[in-house]
PDB file of C-alpha atoms in Angstrom:
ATOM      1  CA  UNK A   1       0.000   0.000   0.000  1.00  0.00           C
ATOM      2  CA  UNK A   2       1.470   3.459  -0.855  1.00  0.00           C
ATOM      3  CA  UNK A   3       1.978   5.727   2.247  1.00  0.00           C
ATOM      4  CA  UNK A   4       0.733   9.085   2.199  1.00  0.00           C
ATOM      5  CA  UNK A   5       2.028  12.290   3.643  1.00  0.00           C
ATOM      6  CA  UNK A   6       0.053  15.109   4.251  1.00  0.00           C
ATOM      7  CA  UNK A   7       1.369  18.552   4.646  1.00  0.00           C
ATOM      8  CA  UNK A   8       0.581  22.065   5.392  1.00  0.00           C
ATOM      9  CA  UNK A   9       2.576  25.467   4.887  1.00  0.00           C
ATOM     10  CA  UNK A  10       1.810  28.407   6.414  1.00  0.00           C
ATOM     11  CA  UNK A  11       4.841  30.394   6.359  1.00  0.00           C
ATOM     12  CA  UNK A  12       6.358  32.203   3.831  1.00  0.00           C
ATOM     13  CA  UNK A  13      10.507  32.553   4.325  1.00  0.00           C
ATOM     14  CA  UNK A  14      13.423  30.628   2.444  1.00  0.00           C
ATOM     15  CA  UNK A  15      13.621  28.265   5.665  1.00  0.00           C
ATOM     16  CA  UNK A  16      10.010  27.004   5.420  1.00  0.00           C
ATOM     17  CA  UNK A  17      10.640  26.479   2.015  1.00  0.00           C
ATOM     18  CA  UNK A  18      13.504  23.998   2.224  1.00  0.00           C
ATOM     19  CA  UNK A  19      11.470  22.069   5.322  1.00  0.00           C
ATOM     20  CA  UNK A  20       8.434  22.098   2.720  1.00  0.00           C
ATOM     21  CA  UNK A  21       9.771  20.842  -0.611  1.00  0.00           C
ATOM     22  CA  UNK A  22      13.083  19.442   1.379  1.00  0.00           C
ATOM     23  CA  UNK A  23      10.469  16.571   3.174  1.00  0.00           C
ATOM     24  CA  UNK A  24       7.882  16.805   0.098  1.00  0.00           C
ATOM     25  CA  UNK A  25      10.608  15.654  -2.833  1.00  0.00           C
ATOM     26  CA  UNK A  26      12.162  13.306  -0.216  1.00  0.00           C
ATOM     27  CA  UNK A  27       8.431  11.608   0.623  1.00  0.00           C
ATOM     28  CA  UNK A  28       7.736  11.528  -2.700  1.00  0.00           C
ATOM     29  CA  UNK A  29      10.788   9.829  -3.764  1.00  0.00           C
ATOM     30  CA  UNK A  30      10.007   7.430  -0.522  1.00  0.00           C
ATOM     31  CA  UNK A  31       6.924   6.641  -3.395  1.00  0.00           C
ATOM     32  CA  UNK A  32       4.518   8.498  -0.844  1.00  0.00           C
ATOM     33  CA  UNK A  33       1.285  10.472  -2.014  1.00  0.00           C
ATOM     34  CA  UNK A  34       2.416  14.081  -1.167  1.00  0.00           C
ATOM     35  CA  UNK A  35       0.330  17.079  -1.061  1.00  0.00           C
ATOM     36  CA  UNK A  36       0.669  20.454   0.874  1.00  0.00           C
ATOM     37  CA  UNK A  37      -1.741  22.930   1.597  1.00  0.00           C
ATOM     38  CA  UNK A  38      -0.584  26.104   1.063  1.00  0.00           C
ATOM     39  CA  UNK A  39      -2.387  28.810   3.592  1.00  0.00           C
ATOM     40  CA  UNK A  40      -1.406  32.162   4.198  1.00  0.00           C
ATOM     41  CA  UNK A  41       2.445  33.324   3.974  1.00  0.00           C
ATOM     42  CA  UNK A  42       2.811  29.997   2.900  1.00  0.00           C
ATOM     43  CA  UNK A  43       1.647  31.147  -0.421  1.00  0.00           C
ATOM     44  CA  UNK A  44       4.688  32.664  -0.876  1.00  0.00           C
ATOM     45  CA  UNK A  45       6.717  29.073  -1.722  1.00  0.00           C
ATOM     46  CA  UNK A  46       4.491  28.785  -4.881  1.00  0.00           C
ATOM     47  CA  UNK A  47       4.333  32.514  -5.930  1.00  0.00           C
ATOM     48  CA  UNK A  48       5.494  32.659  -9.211  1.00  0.00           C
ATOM     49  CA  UNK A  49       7.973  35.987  -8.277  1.00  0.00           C
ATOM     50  CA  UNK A  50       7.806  35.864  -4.872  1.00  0.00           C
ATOM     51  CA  UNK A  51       8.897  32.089  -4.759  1.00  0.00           C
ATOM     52  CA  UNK A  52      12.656  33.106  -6.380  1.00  0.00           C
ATOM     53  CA  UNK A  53      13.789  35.282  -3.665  1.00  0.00           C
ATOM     54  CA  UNK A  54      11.926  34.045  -0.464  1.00  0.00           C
ATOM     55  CA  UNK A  55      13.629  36.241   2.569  1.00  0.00           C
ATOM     56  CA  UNK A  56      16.083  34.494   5.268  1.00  0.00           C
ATOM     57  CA  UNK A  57      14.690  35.652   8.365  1.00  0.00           C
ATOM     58  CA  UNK A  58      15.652  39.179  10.105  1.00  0.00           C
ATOM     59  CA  UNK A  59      19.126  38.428  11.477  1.00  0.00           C
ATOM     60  CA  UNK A  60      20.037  35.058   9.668  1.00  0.00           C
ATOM     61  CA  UNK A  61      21.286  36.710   6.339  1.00  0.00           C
ATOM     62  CA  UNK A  62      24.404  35.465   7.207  1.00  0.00           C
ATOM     63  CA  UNK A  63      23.371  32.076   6.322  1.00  0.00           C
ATOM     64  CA  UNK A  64      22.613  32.645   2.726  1.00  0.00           C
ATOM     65  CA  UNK A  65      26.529  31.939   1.744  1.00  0.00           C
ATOM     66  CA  UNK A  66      25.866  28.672   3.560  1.00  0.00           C
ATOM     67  CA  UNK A  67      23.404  27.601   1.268  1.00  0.00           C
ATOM     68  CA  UNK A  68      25.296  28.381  -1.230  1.00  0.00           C
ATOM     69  CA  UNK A  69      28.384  26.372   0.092  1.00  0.00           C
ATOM     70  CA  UNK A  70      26.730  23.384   0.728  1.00  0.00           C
ATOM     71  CA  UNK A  71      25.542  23.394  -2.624  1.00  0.00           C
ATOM     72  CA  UNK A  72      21.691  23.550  -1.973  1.00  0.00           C
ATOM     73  CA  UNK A  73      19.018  23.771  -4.941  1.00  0.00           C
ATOM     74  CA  UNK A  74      17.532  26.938  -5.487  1.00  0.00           C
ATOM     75  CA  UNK A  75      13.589  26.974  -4.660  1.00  0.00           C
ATOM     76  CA  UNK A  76      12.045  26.816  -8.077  1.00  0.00           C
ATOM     77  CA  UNK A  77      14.077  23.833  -8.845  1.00  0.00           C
ATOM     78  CA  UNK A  78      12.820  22.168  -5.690  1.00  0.00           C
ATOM     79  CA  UNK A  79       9.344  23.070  -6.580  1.00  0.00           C
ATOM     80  CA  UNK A  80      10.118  21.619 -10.251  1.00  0.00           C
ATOM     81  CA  UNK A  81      11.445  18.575  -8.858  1.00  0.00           C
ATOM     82  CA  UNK A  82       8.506  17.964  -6.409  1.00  0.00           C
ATOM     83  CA  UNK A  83       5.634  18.583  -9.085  1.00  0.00           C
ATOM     84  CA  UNK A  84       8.190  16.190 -11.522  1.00  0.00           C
ATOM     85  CA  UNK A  85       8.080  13.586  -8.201  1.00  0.00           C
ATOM     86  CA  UNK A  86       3.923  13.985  -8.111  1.00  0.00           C
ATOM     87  CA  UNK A  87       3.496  16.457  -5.633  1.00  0.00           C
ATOM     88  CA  UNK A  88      -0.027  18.041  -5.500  1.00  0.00           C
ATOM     89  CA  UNK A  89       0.366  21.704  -4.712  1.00  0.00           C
ATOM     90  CA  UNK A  90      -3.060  23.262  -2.935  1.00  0.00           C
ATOM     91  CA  UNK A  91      -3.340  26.887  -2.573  1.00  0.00           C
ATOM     92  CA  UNK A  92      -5.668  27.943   0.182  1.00  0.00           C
ATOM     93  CA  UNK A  93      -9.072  29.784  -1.551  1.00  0.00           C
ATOM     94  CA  UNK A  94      -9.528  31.906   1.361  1.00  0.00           C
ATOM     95  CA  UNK A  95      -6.245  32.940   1.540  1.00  0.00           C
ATOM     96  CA  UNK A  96      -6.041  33.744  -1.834  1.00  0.00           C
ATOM     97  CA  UNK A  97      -9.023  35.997  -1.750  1.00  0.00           C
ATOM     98  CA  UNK A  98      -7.894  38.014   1.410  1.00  0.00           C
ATOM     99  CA  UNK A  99      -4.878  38.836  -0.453  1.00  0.00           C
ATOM    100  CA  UNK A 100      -5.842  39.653  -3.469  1.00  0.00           C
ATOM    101  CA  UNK A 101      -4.430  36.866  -5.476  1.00  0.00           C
ATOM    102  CA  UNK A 102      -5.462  34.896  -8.018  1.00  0.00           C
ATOM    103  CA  UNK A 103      -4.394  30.997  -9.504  1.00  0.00           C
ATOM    104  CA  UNK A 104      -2.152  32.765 -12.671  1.00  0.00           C
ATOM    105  CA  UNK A 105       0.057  34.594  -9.607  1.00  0.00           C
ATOM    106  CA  UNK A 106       0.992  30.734  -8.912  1.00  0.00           C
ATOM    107  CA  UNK A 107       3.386  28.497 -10.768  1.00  0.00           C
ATOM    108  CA  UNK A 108       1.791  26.469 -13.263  1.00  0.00           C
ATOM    109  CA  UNK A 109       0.165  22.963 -12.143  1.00  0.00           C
ATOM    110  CA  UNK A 110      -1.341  23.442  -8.919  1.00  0.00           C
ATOM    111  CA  UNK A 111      -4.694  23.483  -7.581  1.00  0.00           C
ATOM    112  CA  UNK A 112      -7.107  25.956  -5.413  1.00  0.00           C
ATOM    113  CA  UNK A 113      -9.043  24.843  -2.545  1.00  0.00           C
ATOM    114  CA  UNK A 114     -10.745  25.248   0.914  1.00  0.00           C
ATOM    115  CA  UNK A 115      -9.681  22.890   3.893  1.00  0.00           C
ATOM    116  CA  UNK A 116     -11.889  20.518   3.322  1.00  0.00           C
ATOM    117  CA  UNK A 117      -9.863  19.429   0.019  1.00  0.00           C
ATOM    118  CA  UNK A 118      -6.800  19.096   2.237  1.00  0.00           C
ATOM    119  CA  UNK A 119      -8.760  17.545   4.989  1.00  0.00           C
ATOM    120  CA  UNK A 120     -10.016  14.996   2.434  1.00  0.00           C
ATOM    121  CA  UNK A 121      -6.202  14.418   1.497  1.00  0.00           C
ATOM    122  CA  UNK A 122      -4.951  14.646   5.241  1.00  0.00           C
ATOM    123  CA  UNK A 123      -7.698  12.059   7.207  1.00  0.00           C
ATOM    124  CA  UNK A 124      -6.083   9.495   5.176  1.00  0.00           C
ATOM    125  CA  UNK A 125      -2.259  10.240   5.375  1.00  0.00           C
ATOM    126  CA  UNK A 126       0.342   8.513   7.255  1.00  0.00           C
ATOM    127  CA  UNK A 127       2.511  11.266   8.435  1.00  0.00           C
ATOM    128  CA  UNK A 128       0.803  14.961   8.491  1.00  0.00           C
ATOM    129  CA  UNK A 129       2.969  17.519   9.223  1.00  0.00           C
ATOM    130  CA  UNK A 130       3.318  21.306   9.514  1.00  0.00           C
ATOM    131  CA  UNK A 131       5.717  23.824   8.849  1.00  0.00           C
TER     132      UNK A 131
ATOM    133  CA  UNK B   1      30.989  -5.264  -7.065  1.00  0.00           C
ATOM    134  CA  UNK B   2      29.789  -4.618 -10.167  1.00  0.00           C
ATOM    135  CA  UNK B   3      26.909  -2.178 -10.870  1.00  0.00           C
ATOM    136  CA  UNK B   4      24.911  -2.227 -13.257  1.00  0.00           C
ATOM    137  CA  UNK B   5      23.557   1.048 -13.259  1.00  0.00           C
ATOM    138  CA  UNK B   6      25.894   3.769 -12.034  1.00  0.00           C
ATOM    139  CA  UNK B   7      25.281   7.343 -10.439  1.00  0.00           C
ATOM    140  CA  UNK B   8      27.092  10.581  -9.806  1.00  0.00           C
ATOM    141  CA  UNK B   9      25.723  12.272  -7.362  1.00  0.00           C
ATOM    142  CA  UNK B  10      28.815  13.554  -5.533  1.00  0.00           C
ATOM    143  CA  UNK B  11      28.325  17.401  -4.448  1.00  0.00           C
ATOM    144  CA  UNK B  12      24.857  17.633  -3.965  1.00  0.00           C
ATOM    145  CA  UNK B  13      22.634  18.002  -0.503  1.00  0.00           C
ATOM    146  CA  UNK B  14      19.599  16.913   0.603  1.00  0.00           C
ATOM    147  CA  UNK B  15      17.329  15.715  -1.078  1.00  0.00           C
ATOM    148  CA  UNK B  16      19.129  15.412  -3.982  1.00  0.00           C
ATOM    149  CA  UNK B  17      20.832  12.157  -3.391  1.00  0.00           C
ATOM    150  CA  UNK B  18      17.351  10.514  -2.496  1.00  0.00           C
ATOM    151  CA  UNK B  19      15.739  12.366  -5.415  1.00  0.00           C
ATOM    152  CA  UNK B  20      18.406  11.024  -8.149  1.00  0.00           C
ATOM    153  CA  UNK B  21      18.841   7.393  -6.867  1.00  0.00           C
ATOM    154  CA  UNK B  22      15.271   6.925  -6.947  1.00  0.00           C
ATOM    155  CA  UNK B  23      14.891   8.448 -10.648  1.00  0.00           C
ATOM    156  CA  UNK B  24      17.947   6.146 -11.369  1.00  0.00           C
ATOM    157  CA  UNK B  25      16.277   3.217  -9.827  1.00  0.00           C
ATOM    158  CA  UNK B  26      12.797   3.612 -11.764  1.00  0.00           C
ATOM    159  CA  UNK B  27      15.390   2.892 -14.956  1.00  0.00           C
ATOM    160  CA  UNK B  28      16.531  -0.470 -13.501  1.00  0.00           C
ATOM    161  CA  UNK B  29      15.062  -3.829 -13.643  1.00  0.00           C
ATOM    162  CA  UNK B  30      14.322  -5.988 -10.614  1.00  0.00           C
ATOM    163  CA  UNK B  31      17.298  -7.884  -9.618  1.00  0.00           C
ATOM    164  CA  UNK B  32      19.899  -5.239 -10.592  1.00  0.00           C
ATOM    165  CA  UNK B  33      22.578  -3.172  -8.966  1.00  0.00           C
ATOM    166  CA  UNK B  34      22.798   0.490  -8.757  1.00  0.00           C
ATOM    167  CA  UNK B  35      26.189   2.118  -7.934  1.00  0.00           C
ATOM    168  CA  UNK B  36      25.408   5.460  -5.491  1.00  0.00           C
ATOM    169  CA  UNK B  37      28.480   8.095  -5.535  1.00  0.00           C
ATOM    170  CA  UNK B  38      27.464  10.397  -3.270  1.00  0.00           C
ATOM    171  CA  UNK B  39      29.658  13.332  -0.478  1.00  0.00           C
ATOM    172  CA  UNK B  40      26.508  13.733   1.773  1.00  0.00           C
ATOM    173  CA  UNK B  41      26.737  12.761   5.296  1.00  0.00           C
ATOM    174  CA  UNK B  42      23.344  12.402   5.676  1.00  0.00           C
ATOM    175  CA  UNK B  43      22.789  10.190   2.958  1.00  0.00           C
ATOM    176  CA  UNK B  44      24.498   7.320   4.722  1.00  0.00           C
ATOM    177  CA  UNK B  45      21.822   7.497   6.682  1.00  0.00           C
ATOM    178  CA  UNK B  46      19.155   8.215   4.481  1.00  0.00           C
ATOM    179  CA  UNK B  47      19.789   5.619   1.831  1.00  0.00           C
ATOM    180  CA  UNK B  48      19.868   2.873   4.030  1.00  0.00           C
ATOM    181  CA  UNK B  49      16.739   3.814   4.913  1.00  0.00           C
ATOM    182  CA  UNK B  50      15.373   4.481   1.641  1.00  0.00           C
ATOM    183  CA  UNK B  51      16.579   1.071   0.257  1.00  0.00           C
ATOM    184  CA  UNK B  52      14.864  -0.556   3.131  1.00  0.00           C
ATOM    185  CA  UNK B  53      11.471   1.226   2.682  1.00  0.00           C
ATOM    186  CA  UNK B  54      11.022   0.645  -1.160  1.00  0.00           C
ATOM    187  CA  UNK B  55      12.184  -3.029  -0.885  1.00  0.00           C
ATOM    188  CA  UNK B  56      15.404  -2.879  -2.075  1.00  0.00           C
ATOM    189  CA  UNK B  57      18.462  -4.540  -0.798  1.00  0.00           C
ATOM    190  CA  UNK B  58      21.478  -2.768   0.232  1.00  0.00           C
ATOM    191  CA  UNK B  59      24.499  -4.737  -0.396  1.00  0.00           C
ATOM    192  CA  UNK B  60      27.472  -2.875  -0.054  1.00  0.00           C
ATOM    193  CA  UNK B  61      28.197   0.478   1.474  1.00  0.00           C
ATOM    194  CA  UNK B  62      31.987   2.295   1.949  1.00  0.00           C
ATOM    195  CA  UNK B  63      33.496   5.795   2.482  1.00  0.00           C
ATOM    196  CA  UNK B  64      36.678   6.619   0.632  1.00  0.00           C
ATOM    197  CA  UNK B  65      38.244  10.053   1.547  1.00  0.00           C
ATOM    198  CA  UNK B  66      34.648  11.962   2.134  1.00  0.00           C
ATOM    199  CA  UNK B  67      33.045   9.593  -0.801  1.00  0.00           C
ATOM    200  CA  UNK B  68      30.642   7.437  -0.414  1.00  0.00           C
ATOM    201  CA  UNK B  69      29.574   4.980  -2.052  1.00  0.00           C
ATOM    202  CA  UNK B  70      26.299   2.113  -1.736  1.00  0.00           C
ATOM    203  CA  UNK B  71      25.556  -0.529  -3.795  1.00  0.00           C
ATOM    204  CA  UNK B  72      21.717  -1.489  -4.230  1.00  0.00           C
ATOM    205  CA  UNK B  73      19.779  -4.406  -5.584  1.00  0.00           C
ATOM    206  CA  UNK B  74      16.471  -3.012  -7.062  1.00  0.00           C
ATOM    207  CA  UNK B  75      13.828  -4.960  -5.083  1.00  0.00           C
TER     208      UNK B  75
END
């Protein structure tokens, strides 16, 4: 039986994005059923502009030569590599409405929904996790 | 040992290793070996574990100078 992991991201800096699409790439090549809920900053990882130059947080800009020392994929390849891998992206409807933003200010391929569609996902998933 | 696959995946970080050997490993047949080069600590780790949960069998694993290197049967 495939396993299924269930996740949802709610903030919106270069950190959460590695621990979203760092766990996401590495479940789905584990041959798990991945999807994350985008919901609030979170929309930020799949923002077509915003998505290329998430911030490090205030303080931690130091770190950024790290990443690039330890040799680190950028986001949008990560985000590539998880939709290649079968990852189902959901952005959060209300969300998206309270900010003004609409499916085309996403990368191509994902999907808009409410929490039920992620609680539909989720009530069957293995490991559930948020970030 | 000899491989019968073979990947390069020296210089890259999480979750790259995992990513390529498992792209690599969709292009091998059941019963054959996959060489892994790879220079990420964590990967010894996270291989092993990887081989284990999609059914494969890990036959072989060294480190040479920072490098190293598994050996998986495709299960």
């Amino acid at each position: 039986m495939t396993n299924r992991t269930a996740i949802i991201a709610s903030n919106g800096g270069i950190f959460d994005a590695y621990k979203v699409f760092n766990i996401a790439t590495a479940a789905a090549a584990s041959e798990h059923e991945v999807a994350i809920f985008f919901t609030f900053e979170g929309l930020n990882l799949i923002h077509r502009e915003a998505s290329q130059q998430l911030p490090l947080p205030e303080g931690k800009e130091h770190f950024a030569e790290g990443f690039r020392q330890a040799n680190v994929p950028a986001i949008p390849e990560l985000i590539g590599m998880a939709q290649e891998l079968g990852v189902q992206f959901i952005a959060c409807q209300m969300t998206m409405d309270v900010m003004g933003l609409a499916e085309t200010d996403f990368v191509d391929g994902i999907s808009v929904g409410g929490a039920v569609t992620f609680l539909e996902f989720a009530k069957e998933a293995d490991v559930t996790l948020t970030f | 040992m000899k491989a019968d696959h073979y990947l390069d995946a020296i210089g890259l970080s999480c979750p790259m290793p995992i990513v390529k050997t498992r792209n690599a490993m969709k292009e091998a047949e059941t019963g054959e070996i996959l060489e892994v080069k790879t220079t990420d600590k964590g990967a010894k780790a996270d291989l092993t574990a990887w081989a284990k949960s999609g059914g494969h069998e890990l036959l072989e694993q060294t480190e040479d100078e920072g490098v190293f290197t598994f050996f998986i049967r495709k299960g």
